[in-house]
Amino acid sequence: MLKLYNSLSRKKEFFRPRKGKKVNLFVCGPTVYDFAHIGHARTYIVFDMIAKYLKQKGYQVFYLQNITDIDDKIIKRAKEEGVFWKDLSRKYEREYLKDMKALNVNSVNKYARATAHIKEVISQVKRLLKKDFAYQITDGIYYDISKFKDYGKLSGRTVLQAEDAISRIDEAIGKKNKGDFCLWKFSKEDEPKWKSPWGWGRPGWHIEDTAITEKYFGPQYDIHGGGRDLIFPHHEAEICQMESISGKKPMVKFWLHTGFLTVRGEKMSKSLNNFVTIRDFLKKYSPRLLRFFVLSTHYRSPIDYSEETIKQMKNQLERLDDFIEKLSSLKKNSSKTKKITSLMKEVEKEFNEAMEDDFNTPRAIGAVFKLITKVNSLLAKGKLTYFQGKKILKFLKKVDQFFNFIFLGRKKRIKIPLEIKKMVQEREKARKEKNWKLADEIREKIKALGYQIEDTKEGPRIKPIES
Ligand SMILES: [Zn+2]
């Protein structure tokens, strides 16, 4: 049975949705003012895998994501570039969706723009004012955190500690508590604005999410996901808003948070100039490599990006490709049989246990590579039949419905000419006879013909030399 680490209870719990097999999943979407980076990619690949995994288990998943298309950052960037804020946010929304498509992140059922839910935002602010959880000052309407006794239950912060962290919370003169956050911001002269009962303005950041989730899911739902940097103040604020409006708790049954992504041990930041956008990555590498890289680490653990790691992972993927190639080219009439039933059972058990344990993908992927090692040695001895090969491929295809890096986007291997294959065999023979000189000569000849040999535990691997 699936167990998930719930950030709210700070422990692993058995996963049971609120109603039968229905799973309502919400993940914080991007603020569209620039290209998305690989830290964003991590979160969205993880939740894409989770949604697909749950679907394979028979859950009816509705995956909702917001698009923050109005925000201080958008207004600022549009001013800097001298463009209309809406043109800027639509542009980066399109780019975001292009990136997601490239990464095969396609499990989201509904993308909801903040600006398409102003009516719902106003309705929530109205109810918060009526229930006395909110108050109006000169520059906007604020949430009064001292009124909500569960404040801090997700992040573990107290009202007092919230005051230490004011830098991340809206600053304004006249707030009751330093940690109070903005629900509705009154617009300045040249800023985008919508009509409200309190005058022209725009939504605060946190309220767009609860307005959107209330519309599609109601006041309570199953899973809320996002990067762990969003726990405070963003997700804490969401809980305050929704639970004080509805009086029902918890707003969310399971809170899932992805760990940080660093680049060479450092946080990605403008000042360090170490941003790697998804677009940059895809200029050099394949989308499946990014999925493989992300899922090779547990989603809650920190992950460090470096070119070296990516190159190692690329080699691992090639090993996987070789394996599939070998399995696919087994002939029906091969005779020798060695049962692999117990090996398959063992691997599948290990794989499933890992996935059910809070999506332990590194362990699950480890089980797949264990299978590769063991089966490769059978293949080398010619001891695997066509039908057993089929069985393994079937398992890998099932797994790839949520991993999307095994078959998806895999390049068909280039056929190695018979002439080259023969030369490789000759070289192997020379190597066995310890005739290193001859072996090297053959290697050079092969190289001159445009192919390179890599000697692996599982025998020589031939591939065309990339230009
Ligand atoms: Zn959010």
Coordinates of C-alpha atoms and ligand atoms in Angstrom, one line a residue:
M1 CA 0.0 0.0 0.0
L2 CA 1.2 3.4 -0.9
K3 CA 2.7 5.5 1.8
L4 CA 3.4 9.2 1.4
Y5 CA 5.4 11.6 3.5
N6 CA 2.9 14.3 4.5
S7 CA 4.6 17.7 5.2
L8 CA 1.7 18.6 7.4
S9 CA 2.1 15.7 9.8
R10 CA 5.8 15.4 9.2
K11 CA 5.5 11.6 8.8
K12 CA 4.7 8.9 6.3
E13 CA 1.0 8.0 6.1
F14 CA -1.0 5.5 4.1
F15 CA -2.5 7.2 1.1
R16 CA -6.2 7.2 1.1
P17 CA -8.0 9.8 -0.9
R18 CA -11.0 11.6 0.6
K19 CA -13.5 9.9 -1.6
G20 CA -13.0 6.4 -3.0
K21 CA -10.7 6.3 -6.0
K22 CA -11.0 10.0 -6.8
V23 CA -7.8 12.1 -6.4
N24 CA -7.9 15.9 -6.7
L25 CA -4.3 17.1 -7.1
F26 CA -3.2 20.7 -7.2
V27 CA 0.4 21.9 -7.8
C28 CA 1.5 25.5 -7.7
G29 CA 2.2 26.6 -11.3
P30 CA 4.8 29.1 -12.6
T31 CA 4.8 32.9 -12.4
V32 CA 5.2 33.6 -16.1
Y33 CA 7.7 36.4 -16.5
D34 CA 10.8 34.4 -17.7
F35 CA 11.8 31.0 -19.1
A36 CA 11.4 28.2 -16.6
H37 CA 14.6 26.6 -15.2
I38 CA 15.5 23.1 -14.3
G39 CA 14.5 23.6 -10.7
H40 CA 11.0 24.1 -12.0
A41 CA 11.4 21.2 -14.3
R42 CA 12.2 19.0 -11.3
T43 CA 8.9 19.8 -9.5
Y44 CA 6.8 19.4 -12.6
I45 CA 8.4 16.1 -13.7
V46 CA 8.0 14.7 -10.2
F47 CA 4.3 15.5 -10.1
D48 CA 3.7 14.3 -13.7
M49 CA 5.2 11.0 -12.6
I50 CA 3.1 10.9 -9.5
A51 CA -0.1 11.7 -11.4
K52 CA 0.7 9.0 -14.0
Y53 CA 1.6 6.5 -11.3
L54 CA -1.6 7.0 -9.4
K55 CA -3.6 6.7 -12.7
Q56 CA -1.9 3.3 -13.3
K57 CA -3.0 2.2 -9.9
G58 CA -6.6 2.9 -10.9
Y59 CA -7.1 6.3 -9.3
Q60 CA -9.1 8.9 -11.2
V61 CA -6.8 11.8 -10.9
F62 CA -7.8 15.4 -11.7
Y63 CA -4.6 17.4 -11.9
L64 CA -5.0 21.2 -11.6
Q65 CA -2.3 23.8 -11.9
N66 CA -2.5 27.5 -11.7
I67 CA -0.7 30.0 -13.9
T68 CA 0.3 33.2 -12.1
D69 CA -0.2 35.6 -14.9
I70 CA -0.4 38.8 -12.8
D71 CA 2.2 39.6 -10.2
D72 CA 4.7 42.2 -9.1
K73 CA 7.5 40.4 -11.0
I74 CA 5.5 40.4 -14.2
I75 CA 4.6 44.1 -13.9
K76 CA 8.3 45.0 -13.2
R77 CA 9.7 42.9 -16.1
A78 CA 7.1 44.3 -18.5
K79 CA 8.1 47.9 -17.5
E80 CA 11.8 47.1 -17.9
E81 CA 11.2 45.7 -21.4
G82 CA 8.7 48.3 -22.3
V83 CA 6.0 45.8 -23.2
F84 CA 2.4 45.3 -22.2
W85 CA 2.2 43.1 -19.1
K86 CA -0.3 40.8 -20.7
D87 CA 1.9 40.3 -23.8
L88 CA 4.8 39.4 -21.6
S89 CA 2.9 36.9 -19.4
R90 CA 1.2 35.2 -22.4
K91 CA 4.6 34.9 -24.1
Y92 CA 6.2 33.1 -21.1
E93 CA 3.1 31.0 -20.6
R94 CA 3.4 29.7 -24.1
E95 CA 7.1 29.0 -23.6
Y96 CA 6.4 27.2 -20.3
L97 CA 3.8 25.0 -22.0
K98 CA 6.3 24.3 -24.8
D99 CA 8.9 23.2 -22.3
M100 CA 6.3 21.0 -20.5
K101 CA 5.3 19.4 -23.8
A102 CA 9.0 18.7 -24.7
L103 CA 9.4 17.0 -21.3
N104 CA 6.3 15.0 -21.8
V105 CA 4.7 16.6 -18.8
N106 CA 1.2 16.1 -20.1
S107 CA -0.9 14.9 -17.1
V108 CA -2.3 18.3 -16.1
N109 CA -6.0 18.3 -16.7
K110 CA -6.5 22.0 -16.3
Y111 CA -4.2 25.0 -16.3
A112 CA -6.0 27.9 -14.6
R113 CA -4.9 31.5 -15.1
A114 CA -5.2 33.8 -12.1
T115 CA -6.7 36.5 -14.2
A116 CA -9.5 34.2 -15.3
H117 CA -10.5 33.8 -11.7
I118 CA -10.8 37.4 -10.4
K119 CA -14.5 36.8 -9.6
E120 CA -13.6 33.8 -7.3
V121 CA -10.8 35.8 -5.7
I122 CA -13.2 38.7 -4.9
S123 CA -15.7 36.2 -3.4
Q124 CA -13.0 34.8 -1.1
V125 CA -11.8 38.3 0.0
K126 CA -15.5 39.3 0.7
R127 CA -16.0 36.2 2.9
L128 CA -12.7 36.8 4.8
L129 CA -13.7 40.4 5.5
K130 CA -17.2 39.3 6.6
K131 CA -15.8 36.8 9.0
D132 CA -13.3 39.4 10.3
F133 CA -10.2 37.5 9.2
A134 CA -9.3 40.4 7.0
Y135 CA -9.0 44.2 7.2
Q136 CA -8.5 47.1 4.9
I137 CA -5.7 49.6 5.0
T138 CA -4.6 52.3 2.5
D139 CA -2.8 50.0 0.0
G140 CA -5.0 46.9 0.1
I141 CA -6.8 44.2 2.1
Y142 CA -4.8 42.1 4.4
Y143 CA -5.2 38.8 6.3
D144 CA -4.9 39.0 10.0
I145 CA -2.7 36.1 11.1
S146 CA -3.4 36.6 14.8
K147 CA -7.0 35.5 14.1
F148 CA -6.1 32.1 12.9
K149 CA -5.2 29.8 15.8
D150 CA -3.7 27.1 13.5
Y151 CA -1.3 29.6 12.0
G152 CA 2.1 27.9 11.4
K153 CA 0.8 24.3 11.4
L154 CA 2.4 23.5 8.0
S155 CA 5.7 25.4 8.3
G156 CA 6.1 25.1 12.1
R157 CA 6.4 28.8 12.5
T158 CA 4.7 30.9 15.1
V159 CA 3.2 34.4 14.5
L160 CA 6.3 35.8 16.2
Q161 CA 8.7 34.0 13.9
A162 CA 6.6 35.1 11.0
E163 CA 7.7 38.6 12.0
D164 CA 11.3 37.7 11.5
A165 CA 10.6 36.7 7.9
I166 CA 9.0 39.9 6.8
S167 CA 11.2 40.1 3.7
R168 CA 9.1 37.5 2.0
I169 CA 5.8 38.9 3.1
D170 CA 4.1 42.0 1.7
E171 CA 5.4 45.1 3.4
A172 CA 3.0 47.9 4.0
I173 CA 2.4 50.6 6.5
G174 CA -0.5 50.0 8.9
K175 CA -0.5 46.3 9.0
K176 CA -1.7 44.8 12.3
N177 CA 1.0 42.1 12.4
K178 CA 4.2 42.1 10.5
G179 CA 3.4 38.6 9.1
D180 CA 0.0 39.7 7.7
F181 CA -0.2 39.1 3.9
C182 CA -2.0 40.8 1.1
L183 CA -5.3 39.4 -0.3
W184 CA -6.2 42.3 -2.6
K185 CA -3.7 45.0 -3.7
F186 CA -5.0 48.4 -4.7
S187 CA -3.5 49.4 -8.1
K188 CA -1.3 52.3 -8.7
E189 CA -1.9 54.6 -11.7
D190 CA -0.3 52.7 -14.5
E191 CA -0.8 49.2 -13.2
P192 CA -3.2 46.4 -14.4
K193 CA -6.4 46.5 -12.4
W194 CA -9.8 44.9 -11.9
K195 CA -12.9 46.3 -10.4
S196 CA -13.8 45.2 -6.9
P197 CA -16.2 46.3 -4.2
W198 CA -13.2 48.1 -2.6
G199 CA -12.0 49.8 -5.7
W200 CA -9.6 49.0 -8.5
G201 CA -6.9 46.4 -7.7
R202 CA -5.5 43.0 -8.3
P203 CA -5.2 39.7 -6.3
G204 CA -2.5 38.9 -3.8
W205 CA -0.3 35.9 -4.7
H206 CA -1.7 33.4 -2.2
I207 CA -5.4 33.9 -2.8
E208 CA -5.3 33.0 -6.4
D209 CA -4.6 29.4 -5.5
T210 CA -7.4 29.0 -3.0
A211 CA -9.8 30.8 -5.3
I212 CA -8.9 28.3 -8.1
T213 CA -8.9 25.2 -6.0
E214 CA -12.2 26.1 -4.3
K215 CA -13.8 26.5 -7.7
Y216 CA -12.7 23.1 -9.1
F217 CA -12.4 21.0 -5.9
G218 CA -14.4 22.7 -3.2
P219 CA -12.9 23.7 0.2
Q220 CA -11.1 20.3 0.7
Y221 CA -9.1 18.1 -1.5
D222 CA -6.5 15.3 -1.6
I223 CA -3.0 16.4 -2.6
H224 CA -1.3 19.8 -2.8
G225 CA 2.2 19.8 -4.2
G226 CA 5.0 22.3 -4.9
G227 CA 8.6 23.1 -4.3
R228 CA 9.6 23.2 -0.6
D229 CA 10.5 26.8 -0.8
L230 CA 6.8 27.5 -1.1
I231 CA 5.9 26.1 2.3
F232 CA 6.4 29.5 3.9
P233 CA 4.7 31.9 3.5
H234 CA 2.8 30.7 0.4
H235 CA 1.2 27.4 1.5
E236 CA 0.8 28.5 5.1
A237 CA -1.2 31.4 3.8
E238 CA -3.3 29.2 1.6
I239 CA -4.3 27.1 4.7
C240 CA -5.2 30.3 6.6
Q241 CA -7.4 31.6 3.8
M242 CA -9.3 28.5 2.9
E243 CA -9.8 27.0 6.4
S244 CA -11.0 30.3 7.9
I245 CA -13.4 30.8 5.0
S246 CA -14.9 27.3 5.1
G247 CA -14.4 26.4 8.7
K248 CA -13.5 22.9 7.4
K249 CA -10.1 21.4 8.0
P250 CA -7.8 20.2 6.7
M251 CA -8.0 22.0 3.4
V252 CA -5.5 19.5 2.0
K253 CA -5.1 15.9 3.2
F254 CA -1.6 15.4 1.8
W255 CA 1.0 18.1 1.4
L256 CA 3.9 16.9 -0.9
H257 CA 7.0 19.0 -1.3
T258 CA 10.0 18.6 -3.7
G259 CA 13.5 19.3 -2.5
F260 CA 15.8 22.0 -3.8
L261 CA 17.9 21.8 -6.9
T262 CA 21.4 23.2 -6.7
V263 CA 23.9 23.8 -9.5
R264 CA 27.4 22.7 -8.5
G265 CA 26.4 22.9 -4.9
E266 CA 25.0 26.4 -5.1
K267 CA 21.5 27.8 -5.2
M268 CA 20.5 29.0 -8.6
S269 CA 20.5 32.7 -8.5
K270 CA 20.7 35.8 -10.7
S271 CA 23.7 37.1 -8.9
L272 CA 25.7 33.8 -9.3
N273 CA 24.6 33.7 -12.9
N274 CA 24.2 29.9 -12.7
F275 CA 20.6 29.6 -14.1
V276 CA 20.1 26.7 -16.3
T277 CA 16.8 27.1 -18.1
I278 CA 14.9 24.0 -19.5
R279 CA 15.5 25.5 -22.9
D280 CA 19.3 25.7 -22.4
F281 CA 19.3 22.1 -21.2
L282 CA 17.4 20.8 -24.2
K283 CA 19.7 22.5 -26.6
K284 CA 22.4 20.1 -25.5
Y285 CA 20.6 17.0 -24.2
S286 CA 17.4 15.0 -24.6
P287 CA 14.2 15.6 -22.6
R288 CA 14.3 12.0 -21.4
L289 CA 17.7 12.6 -19.9
L290 CA 16.3 15.4 -17.8
R291 CA 13.4 13.1 -16.6
F292 CA 16.0 10.3 -15.9
F293 CA 18.2 12.8 -14.0
V294 CA 15.3 14.1 -11.9
L295 CA 13.8 10.7 -11.1
S296 CA 17.1 9.2 -10.1
T297 CA 16.9 11.2 -6.9
H298 CA 14.2 10.9 -4.3
Y299 CA 11.8 13.8 -4.9
R300 CA 12.2 15.1 -1.3
S301 CA 16.0 15.0 -1.4
P302 CA 18.2 17.8 -2.6
I303 CA 19.6 17.3 -6.1
D304 CA 22.7 18.7 -7.5
Y305 CA 23.1 19.5 -11.2
S306 CA 26.5 19.4 -12.9
E307 CA 27.6 18.6 -16.4
E308 CA 29.6 15.6 -15.1
T309 CA 26.5 14.1 -13.5
I310 CA 24.5 14.6 -16.6
K311 CA 27.2 12.9 -18.7
Q312 CA 27.3 9.9 -16.3
M313 CA 23.5 9.7 -16.6
K314 CA 23.7 9.8 -20.3
N315 CA 26.0 6.7 -20.2
Q316 CA 23.5 5.0 -18.0
L317 CA 20.7 5.7 -20.5
E318 CA 22.9 4.3 -23.3
R319 CA 23.3 1.1 -21.3
L320 CA 19.5 1.0 -21.0
D321 CA 19.1 1.6 -24.8
D322 CA 21.6 -1.2 -25.5
F323 CA 19.7 -3.6 -23.3
I324 CA 16.4 -2.8 -25.0
E325 CA 18.0 -3.2 -28.4
K326 CA 19.3 -6.6 -27.5
L327 CA 16.0 -7.8 -26.1
S328 CA 14.2 -6.5 -29.2
S329 CA 16.4 -8.3 -31.5
L330 CA 16.1 -11.8 -29.9
K331 CA 15.0 -14.4 -32.5
K332 CA 11.9 -16.5 -32.0
N333 CA 13.8 -19.7 -32.8
S334 CA 16.4 -19.4 -30.1
S335 CA 16.3 -22.6 -28.2
K336 CA 18.2 -22.6 -24.9
T337 CA 16.0 -21.7 -22.0
K338 CA 16.7 -20.5 -18.5
K339 CA 13.7 -19.5 -16.5
I340 CA 13.7 -15.9 -15.3
T341 CA 10.4 -16.1 -13.5
S342 CA 12.0 -15.8 -10.0
L343 CA 14.3 -13.0 -11.1
M344 CA 11.4 -11.1 -12.6
K345 CA 9.3 -11.6 -9.4
E346 CA 12.1 -10.4 -7.2
V347 CA 12.8 -7.3 -9.4
E348 CA 9.1 -6.4 -9.7
K349 CA 8.6 -6.8 -5.9
E350 CA 11.6 -4.6 -5.2
F351 CA 10.4 -2.1 -7.7
N352 CA 6.8 -1.9 -6.4
E353 CA 7.9 -1.7 -2.8
A354 CA 10.2 1.2 -3.6
M355 CA 7.5 3.1 -5.4
E356 CA 4.9 2.5 -2.7
D357 CA 7.3 3.8 -0.1
D358 CA 6.8 7.5 -0.8
F359 CA 7.8 7.2 -4.5
N360 CA 11.3 6.0 -3.9
T361 CA 12.3 6.3 -7.5
P362 CA 16.1 5.9 -7.1
R363 CA 15.5 2.5 -5.5
A364 CA 13.0 1.5 -8.1
I365 CA 15.4 2.5 -10.9
G366 CA 18.1 0.6 -9.0
A367 CA 15.9 -2.5 -9.4
V368 CA 15.6 -2.0 -13.1
F369 CA 19.4 -1.7 -13.5
K370 CA 19.9 -4.8 -11.4
L371 CA 17.6 -6.6 -13.9
I372 CA 19.7 -5.3 -16.7
T373 CA 23.0 -6.6 -15.2
K374 CA 21.6 -10.0 -14.5
V375 CA 19.8 -10.4 -17.8
N376 CA 22.8 -9.1 -19.7
S377 CA 24.9 -11.9 -18.4
L378 CA 22.3 -14.4 -19.6
L379 CA 22.2 -12.7 -23.0
A380 CA 26.0 -12.9 -23.2
K381 CA 25.7 -16.7 -22.8
G382 CA 22.8 -16.9 -25.2
K383 CA 20.5 -18.1 -22.5
L384 CA 17.5 -15.8 -23.0
T385 CA 14.6 -16.7 -25.2
Y386 CA 12.5 -14.5 -27.3
F387 CA 9.5 -14.9 -25.0
Q388 CA 11.4 -14.0 -21.9
G389 CA 12.7 -11.0 -23.7
K390 CA 9.1 -10.0 -24.4
K391 CA 8.2 -10.4 -20.7
I392 CA 11.0 -8.0 -19.7
L393 CA 10.1 -5.5 -22.3
K394 CA 6.5 -5.7 -21.1
F395 CA 7.6 -4.8 -17.6
L396 CA 9.7 -2.0 -18.8
K397 CA 6.9 -0.6 -20.9
K398 CA 4.5 -0.6 -17.9
V399 CA 7.1 1.2 -15.8
D400 CA 7.7 3.7 -18.6
Q401 CA 4.0 4.8 -18.5
F402 CA 5.0 7.0 -15.5
F403 CA 8.8 7.3 -15.9
N404 CA 8.8 8.3 -19.5
F405 CA 12.5 8.0 -20.0
I406 CA 12.9 4.3 -21.0
F407 CA 11.2 4.1 -24.4
L408 CA 9.9 7.6 -24.8
G409 CA 11.9 9.6 -27.2
R410 CA 14.5 6.9 -27.5
K411 CA 16.5 7.2 -30.6
K412 CA 16.5 4.1 -32.8
R413 CA 20.0 2.7 -32.7
I414 CA 21.9 3.2 -35.9
K415 CA 22.5 -0.1 -37.6
I416 CA 26.1 -1.1 -37.4
P417 CA 27.4 -2.5 -40.7
L418 CA 28.3 -6.1 -40.8
E419 CA 31.8 -5.2 -41.8
I420 CA 32.3 -3.3 -38.6
K421 CA 30.7 -6.1 -36.5
K422 CA 33.2 -8.6 -38.0
M423 CA 36.1 -6.4 -37.2
V424 CA 34.9 -6.0 -33.6
Q425 CA 34.7 -9.8 -33.4
E426 CA 38.3 -10.1 -34.7
R427 CA 39.4 -7.5 -32.2
E428 CA 37.7 -9.5 -29.4
K429 CA 39.6 -12.6 -30.5
A430 CA 42.9 -10.7 -30.5
R431 CA 42.2 -9.4 -27.1
K432 CA 41.4 -12.9 -25.8
E433 CA 44.8 -14.1 -27.2
K434 CA 46.3 -11.0 -25.5
N435 CA 47.5 -9.7 -28.9
W436 CA 47.1 -6.1 -27.8
K437 CA 49.0 -4.8 -30.8
L438 CA 46.5 -6.3 -33.2
A439 CA 43.6 -5.3 -31.1
D440 CA 44.7 -1.7 -31.2
E441 CA 45.3 -1.8 -34.9
I442 CA 41.8 -3.1 -35.5
R443 CA 40.4 -0.4 -33.2
E444 CA 42.1 2.3 -35.2
K445 CA 40.8 0.8 -38.4
I446 CA 37.3 0.9 -37.0
K447 CA 37.8 4.4 -35.9
A448 CA 38.9 5.4 -39.4
L449 CA 35.6 4.0 -40.7
G450 CA 33.6 6.3 -38.3
Y451 CA 32.9 4.0 -35.3
Q452 CA 34.2 3.8 -31.8
I453 CA 34.4 0.9 -29.4
E454 CA 33.7 1.2 -25.8
D455 CA 34.7 -1.8 -23.7
T456 CA 32.2 -2.6 -21.0
K457 CA 31.7 -5.4 -18.5
E458 CA 29.0 -6.7 -20.8
G459 CA 31.3 -6.7 -23.9
P460 CA 32.2 -4.1 -26.5
R461 CA 29.8 -1.4 -27.4
I462 CA 30.0 0.1 -30.8
K463 CA 28.7 3.5 -31.8
P464 CA 29.1 6.0 -34.6
I465 CA 31.6 8.7 -33.8
E466 CA 29.6 11.9 -33.2
S467 CA 30.7 14.7 -35.5
Ligands
ZN1 ZN 0.8 28.5 -5.4

